[in-house]
PDB file of C-alpha atoms in Angstrom:
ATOM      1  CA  UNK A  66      -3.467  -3.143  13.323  1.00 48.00           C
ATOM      2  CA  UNK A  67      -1.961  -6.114  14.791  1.00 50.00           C
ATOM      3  CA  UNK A  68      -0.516  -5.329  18.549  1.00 48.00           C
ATOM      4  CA  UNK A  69       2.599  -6.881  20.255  1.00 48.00           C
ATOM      5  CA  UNK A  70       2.040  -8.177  23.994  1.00 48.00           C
ATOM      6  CA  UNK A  71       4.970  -7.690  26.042  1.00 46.00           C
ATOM      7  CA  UNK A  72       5.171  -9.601  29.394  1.00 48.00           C
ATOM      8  CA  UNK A  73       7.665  -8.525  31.638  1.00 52.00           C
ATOM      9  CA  UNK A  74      10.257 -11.094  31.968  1.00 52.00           C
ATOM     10  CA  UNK A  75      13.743 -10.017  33.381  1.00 53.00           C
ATOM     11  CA  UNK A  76      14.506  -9.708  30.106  1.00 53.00           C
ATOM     12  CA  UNK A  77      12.091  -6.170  29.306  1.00 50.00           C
ATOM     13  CA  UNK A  78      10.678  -5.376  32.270  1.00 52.00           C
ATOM     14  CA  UNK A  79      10.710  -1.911  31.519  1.00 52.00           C
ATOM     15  CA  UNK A  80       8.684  -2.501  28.300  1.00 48.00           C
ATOM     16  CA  UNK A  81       5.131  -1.432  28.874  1.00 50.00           C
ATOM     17  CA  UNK A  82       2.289  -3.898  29.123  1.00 48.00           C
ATOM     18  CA  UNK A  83      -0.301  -3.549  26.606  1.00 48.00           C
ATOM     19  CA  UNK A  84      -4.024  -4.736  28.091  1.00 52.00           C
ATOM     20  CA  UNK A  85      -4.800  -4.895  24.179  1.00 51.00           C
ATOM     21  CA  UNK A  86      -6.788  -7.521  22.206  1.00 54.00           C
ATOM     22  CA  UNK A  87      -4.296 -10.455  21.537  1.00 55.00           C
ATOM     23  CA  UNK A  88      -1.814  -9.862  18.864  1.00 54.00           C
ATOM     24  CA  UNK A  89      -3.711  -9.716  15.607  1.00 52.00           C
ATOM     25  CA  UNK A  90      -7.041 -10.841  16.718  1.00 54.00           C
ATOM     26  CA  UNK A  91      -8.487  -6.895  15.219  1.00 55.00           C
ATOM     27  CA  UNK A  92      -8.636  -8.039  11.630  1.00 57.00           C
ATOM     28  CA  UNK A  93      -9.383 -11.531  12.323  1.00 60.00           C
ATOM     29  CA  UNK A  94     -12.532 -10.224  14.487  1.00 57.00           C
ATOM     30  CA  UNK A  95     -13.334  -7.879  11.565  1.00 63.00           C
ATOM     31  CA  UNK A  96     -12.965 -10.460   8.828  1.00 54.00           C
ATOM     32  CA  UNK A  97     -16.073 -12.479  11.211  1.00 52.00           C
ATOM     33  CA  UNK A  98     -17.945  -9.692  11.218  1.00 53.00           C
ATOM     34  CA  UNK A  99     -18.511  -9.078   7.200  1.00 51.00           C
ATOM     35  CA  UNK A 100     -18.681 -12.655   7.342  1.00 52.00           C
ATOM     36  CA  UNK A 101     -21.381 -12.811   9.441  1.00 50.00           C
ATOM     37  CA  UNK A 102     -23.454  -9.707   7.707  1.00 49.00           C
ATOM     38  CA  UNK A 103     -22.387 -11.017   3.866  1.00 50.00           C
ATOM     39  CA  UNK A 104     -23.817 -14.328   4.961  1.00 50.00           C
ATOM     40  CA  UNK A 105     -26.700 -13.568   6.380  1.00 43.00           C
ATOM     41  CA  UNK A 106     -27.694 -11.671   3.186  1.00 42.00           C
ATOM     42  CA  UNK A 107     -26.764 -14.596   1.070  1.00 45.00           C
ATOM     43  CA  UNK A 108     -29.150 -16.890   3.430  1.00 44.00           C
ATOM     44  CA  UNK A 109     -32.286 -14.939   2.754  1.00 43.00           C
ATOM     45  CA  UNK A 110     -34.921 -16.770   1.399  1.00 48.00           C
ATOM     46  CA  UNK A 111     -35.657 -16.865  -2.706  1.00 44.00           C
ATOM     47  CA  UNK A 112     -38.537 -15.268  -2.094  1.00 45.00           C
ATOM     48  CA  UNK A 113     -38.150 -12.269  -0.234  1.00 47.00           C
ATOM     49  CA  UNK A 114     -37.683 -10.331  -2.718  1.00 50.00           C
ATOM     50  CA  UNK A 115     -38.369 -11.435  -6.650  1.00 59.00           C
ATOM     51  CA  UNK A 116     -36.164 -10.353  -9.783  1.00 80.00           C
ATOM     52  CA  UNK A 117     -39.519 -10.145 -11.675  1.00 90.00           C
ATOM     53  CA  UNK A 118     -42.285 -10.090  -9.696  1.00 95.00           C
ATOM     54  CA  UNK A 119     -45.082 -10.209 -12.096  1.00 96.00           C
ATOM     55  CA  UNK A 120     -43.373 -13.824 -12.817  1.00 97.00           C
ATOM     56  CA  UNK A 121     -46.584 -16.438 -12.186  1.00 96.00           C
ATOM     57  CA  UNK A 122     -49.712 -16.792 -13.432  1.00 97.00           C
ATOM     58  CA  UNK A 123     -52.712 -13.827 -13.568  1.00 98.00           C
ATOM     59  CA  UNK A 124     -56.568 -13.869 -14.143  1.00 97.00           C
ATOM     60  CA  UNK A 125     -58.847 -11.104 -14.440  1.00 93.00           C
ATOM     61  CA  UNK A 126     -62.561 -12.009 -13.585  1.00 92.00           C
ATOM     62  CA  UNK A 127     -62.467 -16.276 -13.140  1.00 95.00           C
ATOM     63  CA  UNK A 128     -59.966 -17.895 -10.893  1.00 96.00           C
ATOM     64  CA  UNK A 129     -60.682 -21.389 -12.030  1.00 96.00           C
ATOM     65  CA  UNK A 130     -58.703 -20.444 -15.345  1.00 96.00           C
ATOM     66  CA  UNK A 131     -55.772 -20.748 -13.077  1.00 96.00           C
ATOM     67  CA  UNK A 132     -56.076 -24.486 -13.539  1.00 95.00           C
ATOM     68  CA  UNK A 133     -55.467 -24.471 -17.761  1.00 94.00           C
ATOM     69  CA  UNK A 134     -52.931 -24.487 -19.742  1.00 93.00           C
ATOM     70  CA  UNK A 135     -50.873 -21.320 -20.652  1.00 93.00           C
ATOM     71  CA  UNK A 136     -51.124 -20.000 -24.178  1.00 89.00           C
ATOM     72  CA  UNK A 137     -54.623 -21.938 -24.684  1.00 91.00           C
ATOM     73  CA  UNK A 138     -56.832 -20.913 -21.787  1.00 94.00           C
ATOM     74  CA  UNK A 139     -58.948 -18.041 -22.229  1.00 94.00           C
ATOM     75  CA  UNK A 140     -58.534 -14.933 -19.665  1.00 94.00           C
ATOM     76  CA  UNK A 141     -54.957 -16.777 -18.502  1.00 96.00           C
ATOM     77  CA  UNK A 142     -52.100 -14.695 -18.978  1.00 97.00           C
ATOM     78  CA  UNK A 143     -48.628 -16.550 -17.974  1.00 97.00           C
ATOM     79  CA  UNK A 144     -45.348 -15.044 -17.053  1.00 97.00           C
ATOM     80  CA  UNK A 145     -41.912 -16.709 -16.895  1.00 96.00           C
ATOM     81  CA  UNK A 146     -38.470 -15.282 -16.684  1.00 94.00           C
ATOM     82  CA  UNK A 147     -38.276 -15.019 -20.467  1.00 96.00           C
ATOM     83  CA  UNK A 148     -41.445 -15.489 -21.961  1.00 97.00           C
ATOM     84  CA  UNK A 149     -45.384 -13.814 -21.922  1.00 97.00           C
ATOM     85  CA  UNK A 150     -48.138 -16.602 -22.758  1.00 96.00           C
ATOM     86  CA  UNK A 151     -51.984 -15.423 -23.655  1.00 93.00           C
ATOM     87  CA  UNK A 152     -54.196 -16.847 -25.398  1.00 90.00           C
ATOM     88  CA  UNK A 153     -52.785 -17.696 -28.753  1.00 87.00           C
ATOM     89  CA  UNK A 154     -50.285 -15.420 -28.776  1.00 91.00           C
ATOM     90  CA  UNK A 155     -46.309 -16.163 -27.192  1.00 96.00           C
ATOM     91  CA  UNK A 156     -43.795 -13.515 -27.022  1.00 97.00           C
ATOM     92  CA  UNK A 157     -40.035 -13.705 -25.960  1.00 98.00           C
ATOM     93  CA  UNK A 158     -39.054 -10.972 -23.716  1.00 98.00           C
ATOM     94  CA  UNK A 159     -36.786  -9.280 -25.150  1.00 98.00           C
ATOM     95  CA  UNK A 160     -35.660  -6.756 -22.235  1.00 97.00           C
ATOM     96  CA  UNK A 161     -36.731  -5.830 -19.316  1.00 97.00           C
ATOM     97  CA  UNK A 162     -35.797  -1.825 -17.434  1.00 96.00           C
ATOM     98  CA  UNK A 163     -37.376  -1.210 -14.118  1.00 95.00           C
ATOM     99  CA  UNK A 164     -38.626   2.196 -14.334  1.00 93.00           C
ATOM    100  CA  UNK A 165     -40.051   3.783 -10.803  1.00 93.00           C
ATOM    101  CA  UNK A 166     -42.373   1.082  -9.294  1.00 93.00           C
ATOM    102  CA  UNK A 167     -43.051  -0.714 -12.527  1.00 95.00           C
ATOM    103  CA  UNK A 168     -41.231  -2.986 -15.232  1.00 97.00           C
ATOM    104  CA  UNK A 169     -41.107  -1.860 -18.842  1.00 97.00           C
ATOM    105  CA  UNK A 170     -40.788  -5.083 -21.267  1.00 97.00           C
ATOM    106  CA  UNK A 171     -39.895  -5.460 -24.561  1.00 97.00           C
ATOM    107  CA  UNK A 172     -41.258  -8.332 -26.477  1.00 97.00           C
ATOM    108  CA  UNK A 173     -41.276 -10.459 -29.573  1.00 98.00           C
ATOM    109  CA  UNK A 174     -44.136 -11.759 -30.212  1.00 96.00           C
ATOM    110  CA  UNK A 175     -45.939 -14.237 -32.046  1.00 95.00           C
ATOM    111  CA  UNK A 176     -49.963 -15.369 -32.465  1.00 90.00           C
ATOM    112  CA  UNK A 177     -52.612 -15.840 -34.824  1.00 87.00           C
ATOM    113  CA  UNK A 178     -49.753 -16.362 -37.620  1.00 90.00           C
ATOM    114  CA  UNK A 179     -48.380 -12.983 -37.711  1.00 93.00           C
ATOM    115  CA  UNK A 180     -44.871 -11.545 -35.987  1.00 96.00           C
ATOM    116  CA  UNK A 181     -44.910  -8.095 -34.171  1.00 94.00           C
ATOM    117  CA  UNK A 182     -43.044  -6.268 -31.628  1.00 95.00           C
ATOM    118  CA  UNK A 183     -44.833  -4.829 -28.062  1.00 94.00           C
ATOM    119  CA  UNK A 184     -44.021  -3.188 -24.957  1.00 95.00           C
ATOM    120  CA  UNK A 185     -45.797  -3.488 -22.071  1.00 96.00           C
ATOM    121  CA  UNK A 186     -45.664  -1.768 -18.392  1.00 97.00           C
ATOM    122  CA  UNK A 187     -46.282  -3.943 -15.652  1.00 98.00           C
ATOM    123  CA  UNK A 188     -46.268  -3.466 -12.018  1.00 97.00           C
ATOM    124  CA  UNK A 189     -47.301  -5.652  -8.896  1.00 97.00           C
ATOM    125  CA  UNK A 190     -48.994  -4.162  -5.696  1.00 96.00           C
ATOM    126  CA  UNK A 191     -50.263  -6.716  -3.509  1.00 93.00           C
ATOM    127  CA  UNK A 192     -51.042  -9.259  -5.505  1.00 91.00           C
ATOM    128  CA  UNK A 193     -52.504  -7.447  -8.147  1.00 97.00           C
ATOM    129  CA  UNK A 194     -50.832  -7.121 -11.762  1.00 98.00           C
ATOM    130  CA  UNK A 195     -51.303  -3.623 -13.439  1.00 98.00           C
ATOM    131  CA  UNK A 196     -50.357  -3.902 -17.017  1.00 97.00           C
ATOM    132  CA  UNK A 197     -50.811  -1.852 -19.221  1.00 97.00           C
ATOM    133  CA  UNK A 198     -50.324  -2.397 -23.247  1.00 94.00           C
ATOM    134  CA  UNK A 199     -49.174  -0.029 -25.890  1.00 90.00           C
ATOM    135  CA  UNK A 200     -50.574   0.080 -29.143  1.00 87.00           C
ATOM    136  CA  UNK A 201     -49.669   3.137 -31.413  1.00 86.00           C
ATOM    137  CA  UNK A 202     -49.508   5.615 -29.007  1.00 90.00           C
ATOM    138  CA  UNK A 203     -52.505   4.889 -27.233  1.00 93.00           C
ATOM    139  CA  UNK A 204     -51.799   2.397 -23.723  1.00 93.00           C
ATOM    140  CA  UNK A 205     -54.669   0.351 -22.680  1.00 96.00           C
ATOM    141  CA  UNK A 206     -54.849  -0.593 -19.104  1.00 97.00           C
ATOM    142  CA  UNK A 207     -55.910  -4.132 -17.331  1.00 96.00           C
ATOM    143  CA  UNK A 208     -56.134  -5.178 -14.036  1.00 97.00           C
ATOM    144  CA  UNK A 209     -55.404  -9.103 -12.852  1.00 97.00           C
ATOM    145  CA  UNK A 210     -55.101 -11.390 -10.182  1.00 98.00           C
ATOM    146  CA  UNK A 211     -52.098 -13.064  -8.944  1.00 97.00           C
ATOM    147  CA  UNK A 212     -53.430 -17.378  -9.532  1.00 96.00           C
ATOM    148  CA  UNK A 213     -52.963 -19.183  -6.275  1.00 92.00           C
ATOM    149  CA  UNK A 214     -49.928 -21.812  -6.382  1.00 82.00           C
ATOM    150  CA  UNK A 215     -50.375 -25.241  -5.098  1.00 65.00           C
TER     151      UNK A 215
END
């Protein structure tokens, strides 16, 4: 609410004097404000927080797999926004639905010259990708290793 100043002139010197903020400064200081807190939440880094954190590269036993190429290197499995690399096998994820602490994916998949569907759970804790793969209604579980970036 925007407040009126009076001075007393000879004109209304019985008006009051109001001591208030300066006339309509209240929603211009409140505007600053949620500009200050929105931007500072917009300046965060990239990083702070991923979309998809098991995006990146994994290994399970041998680190120096990190160094090969995705969807030929043995014991490399390869993440990206939209796809899942192993070896000789690509799938398209299809959807993703965060469910508690983990990710449940849907994917498309191709390898080895045959098509199928799979879902997979996956969920990050430290730097270590739990995943764990459905097949009938059996779910196997792995364990990997988040591959250092350069």
């Amino acid at each position: 609410m925007c407040h009126r100043k009076f001075l007393p002139t000879s004109a209304n010197r019985d008006l009051p004097f109001d001591d208030g903020p300066p006339p309509c400064q209240e929603g211009k200081m409140r505007w600053l404000l949620l500009a200050l807190l929105f931007g500072s939440l917009i300046a965060l880094p990239a990083d702070a927080r991923p979309l998809h954190p098991y995006v990146g590269k994994w290994y399970s036993d041998d680190a120096t797999v990190c160094g090969g190429t995705p969807n030929e290197t043995e014991g490399l499995l390869t993440y990206t926004a939209r796809e899942f690399l192993g070896i000789d096998n690509r799938c398209r994820i299809t959807r993703v639905a965060r469910r508690g602490d983990f990710f449940e994916l849907a994917l498309r998949c191709s390898g080895e010259g045959e098509a199928y569907n799979a879902t997979e759970r996956v969920r990050v804790v430290d730097g270590t990708l739990h995943r764990s793969v459905r097949e009938g209604r059996k779910w196997w579980k792995y364990t990997y290793r988040r591959c250092a970036t350069r």
